[in-house]
Each structure stands twice: as structure tokens, then as C-alpha cells.
């Protein structure tokens, strides 16, 4: 079963613009993670935010977590063509494996 | 540091045939996962190993899928017999201890069942 649901399913922007992706989940979580997947490749971990954290930054990435709304957002600032990929949120309860959402496909054109 | 290794990269088989996938996790990683990713969807967990023991195989179709990690290092996932709906990318991932950490993924095996 899917734990997280990303929104939007697809997003097209120009280089230099910001991209925001949202994720909603159903049950209480231990942490929430975001991954990137380039076409035909495996997933690459981007950032992990714990349930007691509200915001986290890593380079051009900013992740927020609202446990009261069971939602998270991923912001990519100043997007580049190389950011074109699918982005997945994944979450788990204590002791369970990560459950992934269906992903957001981001297309950044130059 | 070497990443998660998977082989083969691609496999095409006829329905009802059998197929096996191999995974070698990052050295020292105790936890190994097999995920199935159907086109346009997110990865779905098939099985999780902690060392050579199974932690979670609740979503593994056990009538046709089997997996083992005999020495607690590399792992094999087998499908026998394959169905058309098994066409997907099979991703192997590993983590250090499996305690809510980030996962390291291999490049996956793309399976086409005709």
C-alpha cells in the first residue's frame, strides 16, 4: 500500500525557477525522506527529516514537515536542467521499511 | 565506497519462464531490501532482510517469488513462473542497520515479461 502521495504528479518549469512538491501520508511516522530518480536509474537519497523536526535544508533543497497535517514539502530553489527527474517521498513507522509514494515528475527546461 | 551492485541490468523472458536477480549490498550494511517498481509508480517493498533473516515479506507473492540471503551479504530474488504483470524494475537497496536510516539503491534490473 502507498503511504505517501505526492502532488503534483508532474511539474514543468524553466531553469532558475523554484519547484515545490508536496507529500501527504496516512499514519504517524518516525521520519520522512525524499529521494530522486533519474530516468532508468536507481533512487538517490536527498534528505531525511525526523518527526520532531519542522524544517531542514541541504544546499538548494528545503524540506518542511507538518505532522499535524501529515504532510511534507520539498522546495528546490533556482532549478537547473540537471534537476529533471522523478522525486519520491517515503516514510516509515518505527521498525518498518520505507513506503514510497507515486512520485512527482519534474521537468526543467533551459 | 562501492555502491549497491545489481545484475543483470535488463532481462526479457516469456511468461511462465523463471528468472533470477542478484544483488550485492554496500559492504557492512546489515539490512537489504528488494523493491518492485512498476512503470509510473513508486517502489513497493517485496522483502526486507536483516543479516540473513527475513524481517518483512508480507508483500512478497510467495506462490511465485522467493528470495534468499544465505550468508548475510549478497541476495538473490527469483520469480517462477513469471507473469505478464511482473514486468517492472526490481530495485535492491541496503542500509547500515535498518533503523530508520537512508537507503542506498542499486541501478535496478528492468524485467520485461512477454
Short mmCIF file of C-alpha atoms in Angstrom, two decimals:
data_model
loop_
_atom_site.label_atom_id
_atom_site.label_comp_id
_atom_site.label_asym_id
_atom_site.label_seq_id
_atom_site.Cartn_x
_atom_site.Cartn_y
_atom_site.Cartn_z
CA UNK A 1 0.00 0.00 0.00
CA UNK A 2 1.16 3.56 -0.64
CA UNK A 3 1.93 5.58 2.45
CA UNK A 4 2.77 8.86 0.76
CA UNK A 5 1.06 10.66 -2.08
CA UNK A 6 2.94 13.36 -3.96
CA UNK A 7 1.35 16.37 -5.55
CA UNK A 8 1.53 17.41 -8.33
CA UNK A 9 2.09 14.27 -10.39
CA UNK A 10 4.02 16.31 -12.95
CA UNK A 11 5.64 19.73 -12.89
CA UNK A 12 7.27 21.68 -15.74
CA UNK A 13 9.30 24.82 -15.05
CA UNK A 14 12.04 26.96 -16.56
CA UNK A 15 15.63 26.99 -15.35
CA UNK A 16 16.08 29.40 -12.47
CA UNK A 17 12.53 28.97 -11.16
CA UNK A 18 11.69 27.27 -7.89
CA UNK A 19 9.96 23.89 -7.78
CA UNK A 20 7.70 22.83 -4.94
CA UNK A 21 6.45 19.30 -4.44
CA UNK A 22 4.09 18.17 -1.71
CA UNK A 23 3.64 14.84 0.01
CA UNK A 24 0.84 13.62 2.24
CA UNK A 25 0.95 10.48 4.34
CA UNK A 26 -1.59 8.47 6.27
CA UNK A 27 -0.18 7.22 9.57
CA UNK A 28 2.15 8.55 12.22
CA UNK A 29 5.76 8.38 11.14
CA UNK A 30 9.26 8.07 12.54
CA UNK A 31 10.85 10.08 9.77
CA UNK A 32 10.18 11.19 6.21
CA UNK A 33 12.70 11.03 3.39
CA UNK A 34 12.91 12.42 -0.12
CA UNK A 35 14.59 10.60 -3.00
CA UNK A 36 15.38 11.49 -6.60
CA UNK A 37 15.31 9.08 -9.52
CA UNK A 38 16.79 9.91 -12.88
CA UNK A 39 15.30 8.05 -15.83
CA UNK A 40 16.41 4.42 -15.89
CA UNK A 41 18.40 4.68 -12.69
CA UNK A 42 18.04 3.78 -9.04
CA UNK A 43 16.88 6.17 -6.36
CA UNK A 44 19.25 8.60 -4.67
CA UNK A 45 18.62 9.84 -1.15
CA UNK A 46 18.23 13.61 -0.88
CA UNK A 47 17.21 14.47 2.67
CA UNK A 48 15.75 12.95 5.83
CA UNK A 49 13.59 14.86 8.28
CA UNK A 50 12.65 13.38 11.63
CA UNK A 51 9.17 13.58 13.10
CA UNK A 52 10.30 16.10 15.73
CA UNK A 53 11.80 18.44 13.11
CA UNK A 54 9.86 21.06 11.18
CA UNK A 55 12.34 22.22 8.55
CA UNK A 56 15.61 21.09 7.07
CA UNK A 57 17.95 22.49 4.44
CA UNK A 58 20.54 20.90 2.20
CA UNK A 59 22.09 23.08 -0.47
CA UNK A 60 19.26 24.21 -2.78
CA UNK A 61 16.80 21.87 -1.08
CA UNK A 62 14.39 22.84 1.68
CA UNK A 63 12.08 20.32 3.29
CA UNK A 64 9.28 21.06 5.70
CA UNK A 65 7.25 18.65 7.78
CA UNK A 66 3.85 19.28 9.36
CA UNK A 67 2.92 16.25 11.44
CA UNK A 68 -0.45 17.73 12.41
CA UNK A 69 -1.44 17.79 8.73
CA UNK A 70 0.55 14.65 7.88
CA UNK A 71 2.27 16.48 5.05
CA UNK A 72 5.71 17.49 3.82
CA UNK A 73 7.00 19.70 1.06
CA UNK A 74 10.22 19.73 -0.94
CA UNK A 75 11.40 23.03 -2.39
CA UNK A 76 14.17 23.13 -4.97
CA UNK A 77 15.40 26.69 -5.47
CA UNK A 78 16.95 28.05 -8.66
CA UNK A 79 16.22 24.86 -10.63
CA UNK A 80 18.65 23.56 -13.22
CA UNK A 81 18.13 21.26 -16.20
CA UNK A 82 20.02 18.60 -14.24
CA UNK A 83 17.23 18.61 -11.65
CA UNK A 84 14.95 16.94 -14.21
CA UNK A 85 13.95 13.67 -12.52
CA UNK A 86 11.21 11.98 -10.52
CA UNK A 87 11.02 12.83 -6.84
CA UNK A 88 9.58 10.49 -4.23
CA UNK A 89 8.72 10.93 -0.60
CA UNK A 90 8.99 7.91 1.66
CA UNK A 91 8.12 7.40 5.27
CA UNK A 92 8.15 4.72 7.90
CA UNK A 93 6.93 3.99 11.36
CA UNK A 94 9.44 2.78 13.91
CA UNK A 95 10.94 -0.53 12.86
CA UNK A 96 9.25 -0.73 9.49
CA UNK A 97 10.69 -0.39 6.00
CA UNK A 98 10.23 2.75 3.93
CA UNK A 99 6.98 3.05 1.99
CA UNK A 100 7.16 5.25 -1.10
CA UNK A 101 4.65 7.49 -2.79
CA UNK A 102 3.95 7.55 -6.53
CA UNK A 103 6.30 10.44 -7.17
CA UNK A 104 6.36 13.82 -8.88
CA UNK A 105 7.98 14.07 -12.30
CA UNK A 106 9.88 17.35 -12.60
CA UNK A 107 10.93 18.71 -15.97
CA UNK A 108 13.25 21.74 -16.03
CA UNK A 109 13.77 23.32 -19.42
CA UNK A 110 16.60 25.66 -20.36
CA UNK B 1 32.97 3.31 -1.38
CA UNK B 2 31.41 0.86 -3.84
CA UNK B 3 27.65 1.17 -4.26
CA UNK B 4 24.93 -1.47 -4.39
CA UNK B 5 25.59 -3.80 -7.30
CA UNK B 6 22.79 -5.48 -9.24
CA UNK B 7 22.74 -7.82 -12.21
CA UNK B 8 21.57 -8.28 -14.82
CA UNK B 9 20.69 -4.77 -15.93
CA UNK B 10 17.98 -5.95 -18.32
CA UNK B 11 16.12 -9.23 -18.76
CA UNK B 12 13.48 -10.28 -21.26
CA UNK B 13 11.64 -13.56 -20.76
CA UNK B 14 8.47 -15.31 -21.86
CA UNK B 15 5.60 -15.73 -19.41
CA UNK B 16 5.83 -18.89 -17.32
CA UNK B 17 9.63 -18.86 -17.51
CA UNK B 18 11.79 -18.35 -14.44
CA UNK B 19 14.24 -15.53 -13.76
CA UNK B 20 16.71 -14.61 -11.03
CA UNK B 21 18.19 -11.31 -9.97
CA UNK B 22 21.33 -10.79 -7.92
CA UNK B 23 22.27 -8.03 -5.51
CA UNK B 24 25.45 -7.23 -3.60
CA UNK B 25 24.88 -4.53 -0.98
CA UNK B 26 27.35 -2.00 0.33
CA UNK B 27 29.97 -3.68 2.49
CA UNK B 28 28.98 -3.70 6.15
CA UNK B 29 25.31 -2.99 5.54
CA UNK B 30 23.22 -5.38 7.62
CA UNK B 31 19.86 -4.61 6.03
CA UNK B 32 18.93 -5.47 2.45
CA UNK B 33 15.68 -4.69 0.65
CA UNK B 34 14.09 -5.75 -2.61
CA UNK B 35 11.59 -3.31 -4.11
CA UNK B 36 9.42 -3.69 -7.21
CA UNK B 37 8.78 -0.54 -9.26
CA UNK B 38 6.10 -0.71 -11.92
CA UNK B 39 6.28 1.99 -14.60
CA UNK B 40 4.85 5.26 -13.35
CA UNK B 41 4.65 4.17 -9.72
CA UNK B 42 6.80 4.37 -6.64
CA UNK B 43 8.85 1.43 -5.38
CA UNK B 44 6.90 -1.22 -3.47
CA UNK B 45 8.67 -3.29 -0.82
CA UNK B 46 8.84 -7.01 -1.56
CA UNK B 47 11.13 -8.23 1.20
CA UNK B 48 13.49 -6.92 3.88
CA UNK B 49 16.43 -8.89 5.31
CA UNK B 50 18.35 -8.13 8.48
CA UNK B 51 21.64 -10.01 8.06
CA UNK B 52 20.40 -13.39 6.77
CA UNK B 53 16.99 -13.30 8.44
CA UNK B 54 13.70 -12.09 6.94
CA UNK B 55 12.20 -9.05 8.70
CA UNK B 56 9.24 -8.36 6.41
CA UNK B 57 7.97 -10.36 3.45
CA UNK B 58 4.29 -9.53 3.84
CA UNK B 59 4.00 -8.17 0.29
CA UNK B 60 6.02 -10.88 -1.43
CA UNK B 61 3.82 -13.09 -3.68
CA UNK B 62 5.17 -16.27 -2.17
CA UNK B 63 3.48 -18.57 -4.67
CA UNK B 64 5.91 -17.34 -7.34
CA UNK B 65 8.55 -15.13 -5.73
CA UNK B 66 11.35 -16.28 -3.47
CA UNK B 67 14.40 -14.54 -2.06
CA UNK B 68 17.39 -15.56 -0.02
CA UNK B 69 20.40 -14.01 1.65
CA UNK B 70 22.21 -17.07 2.86
CA UNK B 71 25.47 -15.62 4.20
CA UNK B 72 24.05 -12.26 5.19
CA UNK B 73 25.78 -10.49 2.30
CA UNK B 74 24.52 -10.83 -1.26
CA UNK B 75 20.99 -11.80 -2.15
CA UNK B 76 19.02 -13.46 -4.94
CA UNK B 77 15.40 -12.78 -5.89
CA UNK B 78 13.68 -15.39 -8.04
CA UNK B 79 10.40 -15.42 -9.94
CA UNK B 80 8.98 -18.76 -11.04
CA UNK B 81 6.80 -18.80 -13.08
CA UNK B 82 6.73 -15.23 -14.34
CA UNK B 83 3.51 -13.46 -15.30
CA UNK B 84 2.98 -10.50 -17.60
CA UNK B 85 2.24 -8.25 -14.60
CA UNK B 86 5.71 -8.96 -13.19
CA UNK B 87 7.16 -6.61 -15.81
CA UNK B 88 8.84 -3.95 -13.68
CA UNK B 89 12.16 -2.68 -12.39
CA UNK B 90 13.46 -4.68 -9.44
CA UNK B 91 15.49 -2.49 -7.12
CA UNK B 92 17.83 -3.66 -4.43
CA UNK B 93 18.71 -1.32 -1.58
CA UNK B 94 20.77 -1.56 1.58
CA UNK B 95 21.22 0.36 4.81
CA UNK B 96 23.69 0.14 7.67
CA UNK B 97 21.40 -1.18 10.39
CA UNK B 98 17.88 -0.74 9.05
CA UNK B 99 16.86 1.57 11.87
CA UNK B 100 15.03 4.32 10.01
CA UNK B 101 18.12 5.32 8.06
CA UNK B 102 18.54 6.38 4.47
CA UNK B 103 18.67 3.68 1.83
CA UNK B 104 21.29 3.20 -0.86
CA UNK B 105 19.83 1.84 -4.10
CA UNK B 106 21.32 -0.12 -6.95
CA UNK B 107 20.54 0.76 -10.57
CA UNK B 108 17.91 -1.98 -10.75
CA UNK B 109 17.05 -4.83 -13.11
CA UNK B 110 14.46 -4.00 -15.76
CA UNK B 111 12.35 -7.11 -16.40
CA UNK B 112 10.09 -7.48 -19.42
CA UNK B 113 7.77 -10.48 -19.48
CA UNK B 114 6.33 -11.19 -22.95
#
